[in-house]
Amino acid sequence: MSRLQVVSGKGGTGKTTVAAALALALATEGKRTLLVEVEGRQGIAQVFETEALPYEERKIAVAPGGGEVHALAIDAERALLDYLQMFYKLGSAGRALKKLGAIDFATTIAPGVRDVLLTGKACEAVRRKDRTGRFVYDYVVMDAPPTGRITRFLNVNDEVAGLAKIGPIHNQAQAVMRVLKSPETAVHLVTLLEEMPVQETVDGIAELRGARLPVGRIIVNMVRPEVLDATDLELMGAVERSSVARALSSAGLGGARRGGHAEQLVDPLLAQAKEYAERYTLEAEQRAALAEVGLPLHELPLLAEGMDLAGLYELAEELRAQGVS
């Protein structure tokens, strides 16, 4: 299992929730996981129902079996200050630059450098060891930018090539790419069984493969339960309207006379069945499109009670049951 798990997906697919559930799943049985956020949205804090995360690693959850999930919201400005201190020993001068707005200017005008800082912080956590030589974290899970930006975000070496041919920034980018393009990393894409998210997922996988970045799994989120299967739907399409009315009447739902309660229920029920059949066909087509990509495919259920902390643990258990962790 790769030690750096990157989770991306089209907006609205629930990639942050899936990243959090994956971190919990990986942390079971005494493991330690670091869940990293790079977009400044405080999505992790919302999912875990806790206060906003500072720019420091802190424990936010305990997984089944005593494992721990720690979280870090990486801030590009703070990461650049750390970088300047590490390589140039600027100290208070770096803080003075921040007050002048130079730090914000640098991370905005050179987005490639910003991505090096964000990915570099996560890769540092992957490589970090304690005094005994053991890794501090068994796994690092990154809640990454959406699918449309993920390849450019991760391919930081190309991004900084025109900015820094030599020097610490160049060396840092190369060190980051050694991790991101190695078996230590896996990039997972989250989608829904809908046409646009699936197409963006397929396109994103092609881009990642083109950049030689290691693609991991496809995780289909918010899958609605199957009420009728293909055989049921075929029968529904062949049944006569009068037969449905008689069946409803036999079930005690009103008289069979025309205009009776059972008769009034027929059209709404048939319309609902038609709508379900169309959705069933669409979802089958999207599953087939995802299967053609040739990656492991996992599905997470739509939680009837909505997403809360208990639901997050439920999704983590589902991931474990499907062998994702």
mmCIF file of C-alpha atoms in Angstrom:
data_model
loop_
_atom_site.group_PDB
_atom_site.id
_atom_site.type_symbol
_atom_site.label_atom_id
_atom_site.label_comp_id
_atom_site.label_asym_id
_atom_site.label_seq_id
_atom_site.Cartn_x
_atom_site.Cartn_y
_atom_site.Cartn_z
ATOM 1 C CA MET A 1 0.000 0.000 0.000
ATOM 2 C CA SER A 2 1.440 3.371 -1.018
ATOM 3 C CA ARG A 3 2.316 5.628 1.908
ATOM 4 C CA LEU A 4 1.125 8.840 0.203
ATOM 5 C CA GLN A 5 -2.541 8.601 -0.784
ATOM 6 C CA VAL A 6 -3.699 11.536 -2.920
ATOM 7 C CA VAL A 7 -7.464 12.006 -3.289
ATOM 8 C CA SER A 8 -8.926 14.149 -6.058
ATOM 9 C CA GLY A 9 -12.300 14.437 -7.778
ATOM 10 C CA LYS A 10 -14.665 16.814 -9.494
ATOM 11 C CA GLY A 11 -16.230 19.409 -7.226
ATOM 12 C CA GLY A 12 -19.353 18.114 -5.547
ATOM 13 C CA THR A 13 -18.325 14.452 -5.563
ATOM 14 C CA GLY A 14 -17.374 14.470 -1.878
ATOM 15 C CA LYS A 15 -13.617 14.044 -2.279
ATOM 16 C CA THR A 16 -12.880 15.607 1.119
ATOM 17 C CA THR A 17 -15.276 13.194 2.825
ATOM 18 C CA VAL A 18 -13.700 10.253 0.997
ATOM 19 C CA ALA A 19 -10.189 11.462 1.913
ATOM 20 C CA ALA A 20 -11.241 11.671 5.574
ATOM 21 C CA ALA A 21 -12.842 8.210 5.475
ATOM 22 C CA LEU A 22 -9.703 6.804 3.833
ATOM 23 C CA ALA A 23 -7.512 8.341 6.545
ATOM 24 C CA LEU A 24 -9.687 6.671 9.184
ATOM 25 C CA ALA A 25 -9.625 3.342 7.352
ATOM 26 C CA LEU A 26 -5.822 3.421 7.074
ATOM 27 C CA ALA A 27 -5.419 4.349 10.732
ATOM 28 C CA THR A 28 -7.173 1.267 12.103
ATOM 29 C CA GLU A 29 -5.240 -1.377 14.041
ATOM 30 C CA GLY A 30 -2.897 1.098 15.668
ATOM 31 C CA LYS A 31 -1.635 2.921 12.567
ATOM 32 C CA ARG A 32 -0.964 6.665 12.438
ATOM 33 C CA THR A 33 -2.295 8.687 9.520
ATOM 34 C CA LEU A 34 -1.783 12.328 8.621
ATOM 35 C CA LEU A 35 -4.649 13.924 6.671
ATOM 36 C CA VAL A 36 -3.428 16.969 4.746
ATOM 37 C CA GLU A 37 -5.490 19.794 3.262
ATOM 38 C CA VAL A 38 -3.955 22.101 0.629
ATOM 39 C CA GLU A 39 -6.819 24.309 -0.578
ATOM 40 C CA GLY A 40 -7.453 26.427 2.511
ATOM 41 C CA ARG A 41 -11.157 25.534 2.712
ATOM 42 C CA GLN A 42 -11.061 23.951 6.196
ATOM 43 C CA GLY A 43 -13.027 21.054 4.743
ATOM 44 C CA ILE A 44 -11.351 18.530 7.043
ATOM 45 C CA ALA A 45 -12.447 20.456 10.142
ATOM 46 C CA GLN A 46 -16.035 20.491 8.862
ATOM 47 C CA VAL A 47 -16.079 16.751 8.140
ATOM 48 C CA PHE A 48 -14.689 15.882 11.571
ATOM 49 C CA GLU A 49 -16.942 18.470 13.233
ATOM 50 C CA THR A 50 -14.056 20.230 14.926
ATOM 51 C CA GLU A 51 -12.668 23.761 15.073
ATOM 52 C CA ALA A 52 -10.623 25.244 12.224
ATOM 53 C CA LEU A 53 -7.234 23.608 11.824
ATOM 54 C CA PRO A 54 -4.127 25.705 12.509
ATOM 55 C CA TYR A 55 -0.866 25.436 10.593
ATOM 56 C CA GLU A 56 0.320 22.559 12.733
ATOM 57 C CA GLU A 57 -0.289 18.833 12.953
ATOM 58 C CA ARG A 58 -2.892 17.868 15.522
ATOM 59 C CA LYS A 59 -4.780 14.699 16.402
ATOM 60 C CA ILE A 60 -8.428 14.930 15.382
ATOM 61 C CA ALA A 61 -9.739 11.348 15.591
ATOM 62 C CA VAL A 62 -9.126 7.878 16.986
ATOM 63 C CA ALA A 63 -9.727 4.963 14.640
ATOM 64 C CA PRO A 64 -10.982 1.484 15.581
ATOM 65 C CA GLY A 65 -8.143 -0.517 17.100
ATOM 66 C CA GLY A 66 -6.470 2.526 18.641
ATOM 67 C CA GLY A 67 -5.048 4.151 15.525
ATOM 68 C CA GLU A 68 -4.813 7.916 15.223
ATOM 69 C CA VAL A 69 -5.713 10.429 12.552
ATOM 70 C CA HIS A 70 -3.766 13.673 12.644
ATOM 71 C CA ALA A 71 -4.575 16.601 10.370
ATOM 72 C CA LEU A 72 -2.723 19.552 8.871
ATOM 73 C CA ALA A 73 -4.082 22.482 6.877
ATOM 74 C CA ILE A 74 -1.098 23.617 4.811
ATOM 75 C CA ASP A 75 -0.894 27.355 4.249
ATOM 76 C CA ALA A 76 1.285 28.393 1.287
ATOM 77 C CA GLU A 77 2.502 31.600 2.949
ATOM 78 C CA ARG A 78 3.516 29.831 6.159
ATOM 79 C CA ALA A 79 5.127 27.041 4.149
ATOM 80 C CA LEU A 80 7.189 29.622 2.232
ATOM 81 C CA LEU A 81 8.318 31.217 5.500
ATOM 82 C CA ASP A 82 9.412 27.772 6.714
ATOM 83 C CA TYR A 83 11.217 27.244 3.434
ATOM 84 C CA LEU A 84 13.025 30.595 3.620
ATOM 85 C CA GLN A 85 14.086 29.870 7.154
ATOM 86 C CA MET A 86 15.247 26.342 6.282
ATOM 87 C CA PHE A 87 17.371 27.280 3.274
ATOM 88 C CA TYR A 88 18.228 30.935 3.814
ATOM 89 C CA LYS A 89 17.979 31.419 7.609
ATOM 90 C CA LEU A 90 15.946 34.598 7.128
ATOM 91 C CA GLY A 91 14.180 34.380 10.490
ATOM 92 C CA SER A 92 12.696 37.774 11.375
ATOM 93 C CA ALA A 93 13.528 39.051 7.893
ATOM 94 C CA GLY A 94 11.101 36.510 6.503
ATOM 95 C CA ARG A 95 8.389 37.804 8.834
ATOM 96 C CA ALA A 96 9.159 41.336 7.678
ATOM 97 C CA LEU A 97 8.681 40.215 4.077
ATOM 98 C CA LYS A 98 5.300 38.809 5.034
ATOM 99 C CA LYS A 99 4.246 42.147 6.527
ATOM 100 C CA LEU A 100 5.248 43.861 3.299
ATOM 101 C CA GLY A 101 3.094 41.465 1.326
ATOM 102 C CA ALA A 102 6.058 39.899 -0.461
ATOM 103 C CA ILE A 103 5.149 36.370 0.627
ATOM 104 C CA ASP A 104 1.622 36.609 -0.736
ATOM 105 C CA PHE A 105 3.010 38.170 -3.916
ATOM 106 C CA ALA A 106 5.535 35.354 -4.373
ATOM 107 C CA THR A 107 3.008 32.542 -3.915
ATOM 108 C CA THR A 108 0.513 34.256 -6.240
ATOM 109 C CA ILE A 109 2.822 35.368 -9.042
ATOM 110 C CA ALA A 110 4.600 31.992 -9.166
ATOM 111 C CA PRO A 111 1.927 29.305 -8.711
ATOM 112 C CA GLY A 112 4.496 26.619 -9.556
ATOM 113 C CA VAL A 113 6.453 27.593 -6.450
ATOM 114 C CA ARG A 114 3.258 27.528 -4.400
ATOM 115 C CA ASP A 115 2.562 23.946 -5.508
ATOM 116 C CA VAL A 116 6.132 22.924 -4.684
ATOM 117 C CA LEU A 117 5.621 24.248 -1.169
ATOM 118 C CA LEU A 118 2.256 22.515 -0.694
ATOM 119 C CA THR A 119 3.274 19.151 -2.098
ATOM 120 C CA GLY A 120 6.691 19.427 -0.471
ATOM 121 C CA LYS A 121 5.144 19.706 2.977
ATOM 122 C CA ALA A 122 3.153 16.500 2.398
ATOM 123 C CA CYS A 123 6.164 14.654 0.986
ATOM 124 C CA GLU A 124 8.261 15.730 3.978
ATOM 125 C CA ALA A 125 5.671 14.129 6.255
ATOM 126 C CA VAL A 126 5.899 10.917 4.201
ATOM 127 C CA ARG A 127 9.682 10.748 4.648
ATOM 128 C CA ARG A 128 9.864 11.938 8.269
ATOM 129 C CA LYS A 129 11.220 9.487 10.845
ATOM 130 C CA ASP A 130 11.484 9.543 14.630
ATOM 131 C CA ARG A 131 14.633 8.994 16.703
ATOM 132 C CA THR A 132 14.312 5.226 16.418
ATOM 133 C CA GLY A 133 14.286 5.384 12.616
ATOM 134 C CA ARG A 134 10.599 4.545 12.261
ATOM 135 C CA PHE A 135 8.293 6.606 10.096
ATOM 136 C CA VAL A 136 6.319 9.119 12.156
ATOM 137 C CA TYR A 137 3.230 8.439 10.028
ATOM 138 C CA ASP A 138 2.329 5.110 8.461
ATOM 139 C CA TYR A 139 0.292 6.920 5.815
ATOM 140 C CA VAL A 140 -0.244 10.463 4.591
ATOM 141 C CA VAL A 141 -3.575 11.225 2.879
ATOM 142 C CA MET A 142 -3.798 14.421 0.848
ATOM 143 C CA ASP A 143 -7.139 16.076 0.118
ATOM 144 C CA ALA A 144 -5.905 17.450 -3.200
ATOM 145 C CA PRO A 145 -7.288 19.988 -5.712
ATOM 146 C CA PRO A 146 -10.102 18.918 -8.089
ATOM 147 C CA THR A 147 -9.551 16.619 -11.057
ATOM 148 C CA GLY A 148 -9.214 19.466 -13.553
ATOM 149 C CA ARG A 149 -6.109 20.782 -11.738
ATOM 150 C CA ILE A 150 -4.646 17.658 -10.161
ATOM 151 C CA THR A 151 -2.065 16.757 -12.832
ATOM 152 C CA ARG A 152 -0.639 20.270 -13.010
ATOM 153 C CA PHE A 153 -0.631 20.492 -9.203
ATOM 154 C CA LEU A 154 1.301 17.246 -8.777
ATOM 155 C CA ASN A 155 3.630 17.712 -11.727
ATOM 156 C CA VAL A 156 5.547 20.430 -9.875
ATOM 157 C CA ASN A 157 8.876 19.652 -11.521
ATOM 158 C CA ASP A 158 7.557 20.813 -14.894
ATOM 159 C CA GLU A 159 5.824 23.776 -13.259
ATOM 160 C CA VAL A 160 9.042 25.244 -11.825
ATOM 161 C CA ALA A 161 11.284 24.332 -14.759
ATOM 162 C CA GLY A 162 10.933 27.800 -16.232
ATOM 163 C CA LEU A 163 11.326 29.508 -12.869
ATOM 164 C CA ALA A 164 14.350 27.849 -11.322
ATOM 165 C CA LYS A 165 16.883 25.842 -13.298
ATOM 166 C CA ILE A 166 19.153 25.407 -10.292
ATOM 167 C CA GLY A 167 19.165 26.145 -6.576
ATOM 168 C CA PRO A 168 17.026 25.096 -3.594
ATOM 169 C CA ILE A 169 13.650 25.513 -5.336
ATOM 170 C CA HIS A 170 14.797 23.307 -8.209
ATOM 171 C CA ASN A 171 16.237 20.721 -5.823
ATOM 172 C CA GLN A 172 13.078 20.758 -3.712
ATOM 173 C CA ALA A 173 10.906 20.178 -6.794
ATOM 174 C CA GLN A 174 13.040 17.232 -7.849
ATOM 175 C CA ALA A 175 12.878 15.721 -4.353
ATOM 176 C CA VAL A 176 9.090 16.078 -4.383
ATOM 177 C CA MET A 177 8.810 14.434 -7.803
ATOM 178 C CA ARG A 178 10.913 11.482 -6.648
ATOM 179 C CA VAL A 179 8.162 10.759 -4.132
ATOM 180 C CA LEU A 180 5.171 11.623 -6.351
ATOM 181 C CA LYS A 181 6.302 9.457 -9.261
ATOM 182 C CA SER A 182 7.334 6.495 -7.125
ATOM 183 C CA PRO A 183 5.381 3.485 -5.793
ATOM 184 C CA GLU A 184 5.164 5.426 -2.515
ATOM 185 C CA THR A 185 2.318 7.458 -4.051
ATOM 186 C CA ALA A 186 -1.140 6.571 -5.372
ATOM 187 C CA VAL A 187 -3.611 9.095 -6.808
ATOM 188 C CA HIS A 188 -7.262 8.118 -6.286
ATOM 189 C CA LEU A 189 -10.145 9.797 -8.103
ATOM 190 C CA VAL A 190 -13.616 10.237 -6.584
ATOM 191 C CA THR A 191 -16.655 10.397 -8.840
ATOM 192 C CA LEU A 192 -20.416 9.980 -8.960
ATOM 193 C CA LEU A 193 -22.364 7.752 -11.354
ATOM 194 C CA GLU A 194 -23.200 10.770 -13.492
ATOM 195 C CA GLU A 195 -22.006 11.653 -16.969
ATOM 196 C CA MET A 196 -19.965 14.801 -16.262
ATOM 197 C CA PRO A 197 -18.059 13.537 -13.188
ATOM 198 C CA VAL A 198 -17.324 10.227 -14.914
ATOM 199 C CA GLN A 199 -16.049 11.924 -18.072
ATOM 200 C CA GLU A 200 -13.858 14.255 -15.997
ATOM 201 C CA THR A 201 -12.535 11.224 -14.105
ATOM 202 C CA VAL A 202 -11.675 9.380 -17.320
ATOM 203 C CA ASP A 203 -9.971 12.496 -18.725
ATOM 204 C CA GLY A 204 -8.118 13.061 -15.442
ATOM 205 C CA ILE A 205 -6.783 9.514 -15.419
ATOM 206 C CA ALA A 206 -5.514 9.938 -18.986
ATOM 207 C CA GLU A 207 -3.717 13.152 -17.993
ATOM 208 C CA LEU A 208 -2.173 11.569 -14.898
ATOM 209 C CA ARG A 209 -0.974 8.599 -16.917
ATOM 210 C CA GLY A 210 0.413 10.940 -19.562
ATOM 211 C CA ALA A 211 2.448 12.698 -16.867
ATOM 212 C CA ARG A 212 3.608 9.300 -15.526
ATOM 213 C CA LEU A 213 1.959 9.917 -12.171
ATOM 214 C CA PRO A 214 0.814 6.758 -10.336
ATOM 215 C CA VAL A 215 -2.957 6.357 -10.526
ATOM 216 C CA GLY A 216 -4.492 4.236 -7.765
ATOM 217 C CA ARG A 217 -8.230 3.562 -7.595
ATOM 218 C CA ILE A 218 -11.583 4.983 -8.625
ATOM 219 C CA ILE A 219 -13.994 5.527 -5.745
ATOM 220 C CA VAL A 220 -17.643 6.034 -6.691
ATOM 221 C CA ASN A 221 -19.306 8.024 -3.943
ATOM 222 C CA MET A 222 -22.954 8.457 -2.900
ATOM 223 C CA VAL A 223 -24.250 5.358 -4.688
ATOM 224 C CA ARG A 224 -28.013 5.000 -4.240
ATOM 225 C CA PRO A 225 -29.337 1.572 -3.249
ATOM 226 C CA GLU A 226 -30.664 -0.729 -5.948
ATOM 227 C CA VAL A 227 -34.430 -0.988 -5.575
ATOM 228 C CA LEU A 228 -35.178 -2.856 -8.811
ATOM 229 C CA ASP A 229 -32.770 -4.954 -10.859
ATOM 230 C CA ALA A 230 -32.746 -5.373 -14.642
ATOM 231 C CA THR A 231 -35.261 -8.249 -14.511
ATOM 232 C CA ASP A 232 -37.674 -6.224 -12.378
ATOM 233 C CA LEU A 233 -37.429 -3.290 -14.739
ATOM 234 C CA GLU A 234 -38.122 -5.500 -17.740
ATOM 235 C CA LEU A 235 -41.264 -6.812 -16.061
ATOM 236 C CA MET A 236 -42.354 -3.280 -15.176
ATOM 237 C CA GLY A 237 -42.046 -2.292 -18.810
ATOM 238 C CA ALA A 238 -44.304 -5.148 -19.928
ATOM 239 C CA VAL A 239 -47.012 -4.980 -17.260
ATOM 240 C CA GLU A 240 -50.420 -3.581 -18.208
ATOM 241 C CA ARG A 241 -51.822 -0.542 -16.465
ATOM 242 C CA SER A 242 -54.971 -2.374 -15.435
ATOM 243 C CA SER A 243 -52.914 -5.135 -13.833
ATOM 244 C CA VAL A 244 -51.130 -2.574 -11.673
ATOM 245 C CA ALA A 245 -54.466 -1.118 -10.553
ATOM 246 C CA ARG A 246 -55.792 -4.564 -9.623
ATOM 247 C CA ALA A 247 -52.592 -5.373 -7.706
ATOM 248 C CA LEU A 248 -52.866 -2.147 -5.743
ATOM 249 C CA SER A 249 -56.495 -2.849 -4.965
ATOM 250 C CA SER A 250 -55.632 -6.376 -3.793
ATOM 251 C CA ALA A 251 -53.043 -4.849 -1.491
ATOM 252 C CA GLY A 252 -55.802 -2.813 0.156
ATOM 253 C CA LEU A 253 -55.005 0.502 -1.486
ATOM 254 C CA GLY A 254 -58.522 1.392 -2.606
ATOM 255 C CA GLY A 255 -61.190 0.078 -4.951
ATOM 256 C CA ALA A 256 -60.429 -1.072 -8.464
ATOM 257 C CA ARG A 257 -63.234 1.004 -9.962
ATOM 258 C CA ARG A 258 -62.097 3.697 -12.369
ATOM 259 C CA GLY A 259 -61.236 6.858 -10.448
ATOM 260 C CA GLY A 260 -60.748 4.893 -7.215
ATOM 261 C CA HIS A 261 -57.741 5.321 -4.958
ATOM 262 C CA ALA A 262 -55.807 2.456 -6.581
ATOM 263 C CA GLU A 263 -56.521 3.850 -10.053
ATOM 264 C CA GLN A 264 -55.161 7.239 -9.014
ATOM 265 C CA LEU A 265 -51.881 5.677 -7.845
ATOM 266 C CA VAL A 266 -51.102 3.896 -11.105
ATOM 267 C CA ASP A 267 -49.751 6.790 -13.177
ATOM 268 C CA PRO A 268 -47.446 8.210 -10.443
ATOM 269 C CA LEU A 269 -46.075 4.727 -9.751
ATOM 270 C CA LEU A 270 -45.433 3.991 -13.410
ATOM 271 C CA ALA A 271 -43.818 7.412 -13.854
ATOM 272 C CA GLN A 272 -41.565 6.721 -10.869
ATOM 273 C CA ALA A 273 -40.645 3.316 -12.288
ATOM 274 C CA LYS A 274 -39.789 4.919 -15.640
ATOM 275 C CA GLU A 275 -37.606 7.513 -13.929
ATOM 276 C CA TYR A 276 -35.833 4.785 -11.959
ATOM 277 C CA ALA A 277 -35.309 2.733 -15.144
ATOM 278 C CA GLU A 278 -33.690 5.725 -16.866
ATOM 279 C CA ARG A 279 -31.376 6.324 -13.901
ATOM 280 C CA TYR A 280 -30.549 2.602 -13.699
ATOM 281 C CA THR A 281 -29.571 2.583 -17.383
ATOM 282 C CA LEU A 282 -27.494 5.754 -17.029
ATOM 283 C CA GLU A 283 -25.630 4.419 -13.999
ATOM 284 C CA ALA A 284 -24.949 1.117 -15.781
ATOM 285 C CA GLU A 285 -23.463 3.060 -18.696
ATOM 286 C CA GLN A 286 -21.247 5.093 -16.349
ATOM 287 C CA ARG A 287 -20.045 1.955 -14.543
ATOM 288 C CA ALA A 288 -19.116 0.478 -17.912
ATOM 289 C CA ALA A 289 -17.189 3.632 -18.860
ATOM 290 C CA LEU A 290 -15.256 3.514 -15.586
ATOM 291 C CA ALA A 291 -14.554 -0.208 -15.964
ATOM 292 C CA GLU A 292 -12.890 0.449 -19.341
ATOM 293 C CA VAL A 293 -10.195 2.497 -17.588
ATOM 294 C CA GLY A 294 -8.825 -0.678 -16.035
ATOM 295 C CA LEU A 295 -8.437 0.483 -12.423
ATOM 296 C CA PRO A 296 -9.816 -1.002 -9.187
ATOM 297 C CA LEU A 297 -13.347 0.329 -8.708
ATOM 298 C CA HIS A 298 -15.011 0.816 -5.328
ATOM 299 C CA GLU A 299 -18.433 2.150 -4.374
ATOM 300 C CA LEU A 300 -19.532 3.998 -1.255
ATOM 301 C CA PRO A 301 -23.234 4.233 -0.376
ATOM 302 C CA LEU A 302 -25.374 7.326 -0.172
ATOM 303 C CA LEU A 303 -26.090 7.630 3.550
ATOM 304 C CA ALA A 304 -29.821 7.951 4.123
ATOM 305 C CA GLU A 305 -29.345 9.925 7.333
ATOM 306 C CA GLY A 306 -26.914 12.367 5.730
ATOM 307 C CA MET A 307 -23.224 12.831 6.445
ATOM 308 C CA ASP A 308 -22.081 13.236 10.034
ATOM 309 C CA LEU A 309 -19.218 11.881 12.125
ATOM 310 C CA ALA A 310 -20.931 8.506 12.570
ATOM 311 C CA GLY A 311 -21.432 8.328 8.814
ATOM 312 C CA LEU A 312 -17.750 9.065 8.269
ATOM 313 C CA TYR A 313 -16.791 6.051 10.397
ATOM 314 C CA GLU A 314 -19.343 3.997 8.448
ATOM 315 C CA LEU A 315 -17.693 4.948 5.155
ATOM 316 C CA ALA A 316 -14.264 4.135 6.602
ATOM 317 C CA GLU A 317 -15.479 0.669 7.551
ATOM 318 C CA GLU A 318 -16.901 0.211 4.058
ATOM 319 C CA LEU A 319 -13.518 1.090 2.538
ATOM 320 C CA ARG A 320 -11.825 -1.438 4.801
ATOM 321 C CA ALA A 321 -14.384 -4.093 3.878
ATOM 322 C CA GLN A 322 -13.633 -3.498 0.191
ATOM 323 C CA GLY A 323 -9.891 -3.862 0.753
ATOM 324 C CA VAL A 324 -8.977 -0.255 0.033
ATOM 325 C CA SER A 325 -6.865 -0.094 3.198
#
